[in-house]
Amino acid sequence: MKVGNINIALIGNPNVGKTSVFNQLTGLNQQVGNYPGITVEKKQGVCKLSSNLKATILDLPGTYSLNASSLDENVVIELLLNKNDKDFPDVAIVVTEVENLKRNLLLFTQIKDLEIPTILVINMSDRMSYKGISLDIPYLENQLKTKIALVSSRKGEGIDNLKNLIINYKNITTEPCLNASSIDVAYFNNLRRAFPNQSLYKLWLVITQDVNFANLNRNELPNPSFAKSKEDLKRLQQKETIKRYQFINDVLKVGQKIDLASAKDLRSKLDRILMHKVFGYVIFFLILMLIFQSIFDWSSLPMDFIDSSFVSLSSWTESQLTAGVLTNLIVQGIIPGLGGIAIFIPQIAFLFLFISILEESGYMSRVVFLMDKSMRKFGLSGKSVVPLISGTACAIPAIMATRNIENWKERLITILVTPFTTCSARLPVYSIIISLVIPNTRLFGLFNLQGLTLMMLYLLGFGMAFFSAWLLNKILKIQSKSYFVVEMPNYKLPMFKNVVINVIEKTKSFVFGAGKMILALSVILWFLASYGPGENFRNAREIVSKQNPATEHLENEIASYKLENSYIGIIGKSIEPAITPLGYDWKIGIAIVTSFAAREVFVGTLATIYSIEETGDQEATIKNKLSTEINPITGDKLFNLASGVSLLLFYAFAMQCMSTLAVTKKETNSWKWPAIQLVFMSGFAYTVALIAYQILK
Amino acid sequence: MNLTISNLAIGQKAIIKDFDINNIPLKLLEMGCLPGNMVEVIQIAPFGDPLYLNINDSHVAIRLETASIIEVEISKENQL
């Protein structure tokens, strides 16, 4: 039997539980991708309606109306106006929430006017009695010319009814609820004459928005009289909005009854505590502490496990394969490369777990509200709090999280300064250098000096982010209106299913997205370090044995001689003059060069360079080796307080992450901003490291 | 001088009268910030900005700058 398929678009305001409805309909039967060319997430899932009918459901980004003001909202309009799009819906489902029905219906009336069969879902029906709300469903269905499904996505109620409505979608009238021409009668009459076969509301949308739609490009409108000034259009959009609200208010006056007895509720009580001028900040601080604790403490166990698993996988593979170039590539290039990705999974998962709980519960909007004024002093927005916190795990998702900042200048500054926050990739570098150069003693018999140093580096990262934000705010001459609208949603207990799906999806896209980059680079690095030009590299064995015939560590000596003459060694030697004033030798130079791909390869690169057998505790053996290295120029220990501090500062400030630069390019749509990031951050890092070394040496 | 949302005290209710359409984000209009609708200040953030409002049953926060261009009229309900 052939299984039929219909396309469904799920549309709704943010915070109405649209994703919960999506999860209820599709379960784990979903896939997340990107819309071509832009970074807006595209979520699609399949739902089995009956034995011979299934539905492909597209979860469109949350939007307040069809008047697009962001990339996410543009996606919605583009799809709904383009009948030729392969995802064009047979049925549109507008998800609303019982407590915000009035506002949610604005979008519904717009969708309805597109003349697509539309089903109205009223979600969170379980809260109706608690809120004293009652609805006259037959009346509402009649007035809104639709079918209504009362759903509680939290309890899973009403989903079967919704599926039935979808199966019978052909019974739903496509008649619009509102007469679009009443917005401006003369104007719309002209439009109707020019385009007799088009829906008026579609024409209106095409004229007011920046989208093209099937066979009707807005630039090709035949009569210039249809073009209106931006101000006039905005005025008309306002008029449209007022008209729609009038209609909705009239309908709800009859169709919805609210018993106001339950006015003071949990929301206002929680608001009073969570946004208190003292307790509000204390609670936020405690939550931050909890997040850091989990990222750096709780995830260390699974991270160690992943780390050691990859080491054993590497040696096991080596023992199974015959020795050769391909084996070397797999064992030294690909497997450690994959390990470098996998090791971050626990931290990323913990971070997304917390962020997703904070967002689902409605708390994040409160933090944005509390922090906005203080953040604005630095040219940032209250909404910058989220990216700056996420930045402590990884700058890549953090920069993507800036999308909801309306003000372009505030958003740009947030993107530019986020990489200063101490991301998890800096942690291994910090910990090994600190253990080398900072004495393991207690300050005032209380604070561990090494721990204190680590904390200082975190504070330094945040401090630098705020300082450069302040600086950029002074320098950048971008005029943009200080728009800031944050919906303060109701508090909700986060739904386990939503949180889990979100964590899995985000972690997956991190591993596959950033992972590809790290993997590719580690293969390139392996190649550059394993091959070299000229006689010196090829005849390494003969040359070394001739020089030191009696050495016990012949193999190690050969390996380091080879490295010195490999491609990467030549690069390291050539940058040596630039880094000597900072207290580094050419080997550290190579580690710094490779760190521009990703910081976490620093330790691994040094490990290869100092040709240590990879047995036992890798960091300890590296540590022993590093602590005995002698600087050939000064004759002192290579890693002393001066060069150590210099390195720490360099890693704290330098822009050493290609993926971050790529994301910045993607989000700002220009190479200018990543270039500024790279030059400014690395230049600053170099200067600070230079000064520190010259003072301390 | 005209009374605006920024002049309201916490808990005070008013009716939206008028505003300069070109300086108001459309998103705010869509949330129900339109002439004739009711607005109530629920809370003001520490340091006096932003404001947490109930506009036409939508709960939103906006900055003082935006609030100070939305003219209002104290509702009769509140004066009683």
Coordinates of N, CA and C in Angstrom, one line a residue, chain A residues 275-348:
Chain A
M275 N 13.7 38.9 40.7 CA 14.2 40.2 40.2 C 14.3 41.2 41.3
H276 N 14.5 40.8 42.5 CA 14.7 41.7 43.6 C 16.1 42.3 43.4
K277 N 16.2 43.6 43.9 CA 17.4 44.3 43.6 C 18.6 43.8 44.4
V278 N 18.4 43.0 45.4 CA 19.6 42.3 46.0 C 19.5 40.8 45.7
F279 N 18.4 40.1 46.2 CA 18.3 38.7 46.0 C 18.4 38.3 44.5
G280 N 17.9 39.1 43.7 CA 17.9 38.8 42.2 C 19.3 38.5 41.8
Y281 N 20.2 39.4 42.2 CA 21.6 39.2 41.7 C 22.3 38.1 42.5
V282 N 22.0 37.9 43.8 CA 22.5 36.8 44.5 C 22.2 35.5 43.9
I283 N 20.9 35.3 43.6 CA 20.4 34.1 43.0 C 21.1 33.8 41.6
F284 N 21.2 34.9 40.8 CA 21.8 34.7 39.5 C 23.3 34.3 39.7
F285 N 24.0 34.9 40.7 CA 25.4 34.6 41.0 C 25.5 33.1 41.4
L286 N 24.6 32.7 42.2 CA 24.6 31.3 42.7 C 24.4 30.3 41.5
I287 N 23.5 30.6 40.7 CA 23.2 29.8 39.5 C 24.5 29.7 38.6
L288 N 25.1 30.9 38.4 CA 26.4 30.9 37.6 C 27.4 30.0 38.3
M289 N 27.5 30.0 39.6 CA 28.5 29.2 40.3 C 28.2 27.7 40.0
L290 N 26.9 27.4 40.1 CA 26.5 26.0 39.8 C 26.9 25.6 38.4
I291 N 26.7 26.4 37.5 CA 27.0 26.1 36.1 C 28.5 25.9 35.9
F292 N 29.3 26.8 36.5 CA 30.8 26.6 36.4 C 31.2 25.3 37.1
Q293 N 30.6 25.1 38.3 CA 31.0 23.9 39.0 C 30.8 22.7 38.1
S294 N 29.6 22.6 37.5 CA 29.3 21.4 36.7 C 30.2 21.3 35.5
I295 N 30.5 22.5 34.8 CA 31.3 22.4 33.6 C 32.7 22.0 33.9
F296 N 33.3 22.4 35.1 CA 34.7 22.2 35.3 C 34.9 21.0 36.3
D297 N 33.9 20.7 37.1 CA 34.2 19.7 38.1 C 33.5 18.4 37.7
W298 N 32.2 18.5 37.5 CA 31.4 17.2 37.2 C 31.8 16.6 35.9
S299 N 32.2 17.4 34.9 CA 32.5 16.8 33.6 C 33.9 16.3 33.6
S300 N 34.7 16.4 34.6 CA 36.1 16.0 34.5 C 36.2 14.4 34.5
L301 N 35.3 13.8 35.2 CA 35.3 12.3 35.2 C 35.0 11.7 33.8
P302 N 33.9 12.1 33.2 CA 33.7 11.6 31.8 C 34.7 12.0 30.8
M303 N 35.3 13.2 31.1 CA 36.3 13.7 30.1 C 37.6 12.8 30.2
D304 N 38.0 12.5 31.4 CA 39.1 11.6 31.6 C 38.9 10.3 31.0
F305 N 37.7 9.8 31.1 CA 37.3 8.5 30.6 C 37.4 8.5 29.0
I306 N 36.9 9.6 28.4 CA 36.9 9.7 27.0 C 38.4 9.8 26.5
D307 N 39.2 10.6 27.2 CA 40.6 10.8 26.9 C 41.3 9.5 26.9
S308 N 41.2 8.7 28.0 CA 41.9 7.5 28.1 C 41.4 6.4 27.1
S309 N 40.1 6.5 26.8 CA 39.6 5.5 25.8 C 40.2 5.8 24.5
F310 N 40.4 7.0 24.1 CA 40.9 7.3 22.8 C 42.4 6.9 22.7
V311 N 43.1 7.1 23.9 CA 44.5 6.7 23.9 C 44.6 5.2 23.7
S312 N 43.7 4.4 24.4 CA 43.8 3.0 24.2 C 43.3 2.6 22.8
L313 N 42.4 3.3 22.3 CA 41.9 3.0 20.9 C 43.1 3.1 20.0
S314 N 43.8 4.2 20.2 CA 45.0 4.5 19.3 C 46.0 3.4 19.4
S315 N 46.3 2.9 20.6 CA 47.4 1.9 20.7 C 46.8 0.6 20.2
W316 N 45.5 0.3 20.5 CA 45.0 -0.9 20.0 C 45.0 -1.0 18.5
T317 N 44.6 0.1 17.8 CA 44.6 0.2 16.4 C 46.0 0.0 15.8
E318 N 47.0 0.6 16.5 CA 48.3 0.5 16.0 C 48.8 -1.0 16.0
S319 N 48.3 -1.7 17.1 CA 48.7 -3.1 17.2 C 48.0 -4.0 16.2
Q320 N 46.9 -3.6 15.7 CA 46.1 -4.4 14.8 C 46.5 -4.2 13.3
L321 N 47.0 -3.0 13.0 CA 47.4 -2.7 11.6 C 48.8 -2.9 11.4
T322 N 49.2 -3.1 10.1 CA 50.6 -3.2 9.8 C 51.2 -1.8 9.7
A323 N 52.4 -1.7 10.1 CA 53.0 -0.4 10.2 C 53.1 0.2 8.8
G324 N 53.0 1.5 8.7 CA 53.0 2.2 7.4 C 52.5 3.6 7.5
V325 N 52.5 4.3 6.3 CA 52.0 5.7 6.3 C 50.6 5.8 6.7
L326 N 49.7 4.9 6.2 CA 48.3 5.0 6.4 C 48.0 4.7 7.9
T327 N 48.7 3.7 8.5 CA 48.5 3.5 9.9 C 48.9 4.7 10.7
N328 N 50.1 5.3 10.4 CA 50.5 6.5 11.1 C 49.4 7.6 11.0
L329 N 48.9 7.8 9.8 CA 47.9 8.8 9.7 C 46.7 8.5 10.6
I330 N 46.3 7.3 10.6 CA 45.1 6.9 11.5 C 45.5 7.1 12.9
V331 N 46.6 6.5 13.3 CA 46.9 6.5 14.8 C 47.4 7.8 15.3
Q332 N 48.2 8.5 14.5 CA 48.7 9.8 15.0 C 47.9 11.0 14.6
G333 N 47.1 10.9 13.5 CA 46.4 12.0 13.0 C 44.9 12.0 13.3
I334 N 44.2 10.9 12.8 CA 42.8 10.9 12.8 C 42.2 10.6 14.2
I335 N 42.8 9.5 14.9 CA 42.2 9.1 16.2 C 42.4 10.2 17.2
P336 N 43.6 10.8 17.4 CA 43.8 11.9 18.3 C 42.9 13.1 17.9
G337 N 42.7 13.3 16.7 CA 41.9 14.4 16.2 C 40.4 14.2 16.7
L338 N 39.9 13.0 16.5 CA 38.6 12.7 16.9 C 38.5 12.8 18.4
G339 N 39.5 12.3 19.1 CA 39.5 12.4 20.6 C 39.4 13.9 21.0
G340 N 40.1 14.7 20.3 CA 40.1 16.2 20.6 C 38.7 16.8 20.5
I341 N 37.8 16.2 19.7 CA 36.5 16.6 19.6 C 35.6 16.0 20.7
A342 N 35.8 14.7 20.9 CA 34.9 13.9 21.8 C 35.1 14.4 23.2
I343 N 36.3 14.8 23.5 CA 36.6 15.2 24.9 C 35.8 16.4 25.4
F344 N 35.3 17.2 24.5 CA 34.5 18.3 24.9 C 33.0 18.0 25.0
I345 N 32.6 16.8 24.7 CA 31.2 16.5 24.7 C 30.6 16.7 26.1
P346 N 31.2 16.2 27.2 CA 30.6 16.4 28.5 C 30.4 17.9 28.9
Q347 N 31.4 18.7 28.6 CA 31.3 20.1 28.9 C 30.2 20.8 28.1
I348 N 30.1 20.5 26.9 CA 29.1 21.1 26.0 C 27.7 20.7 26.4

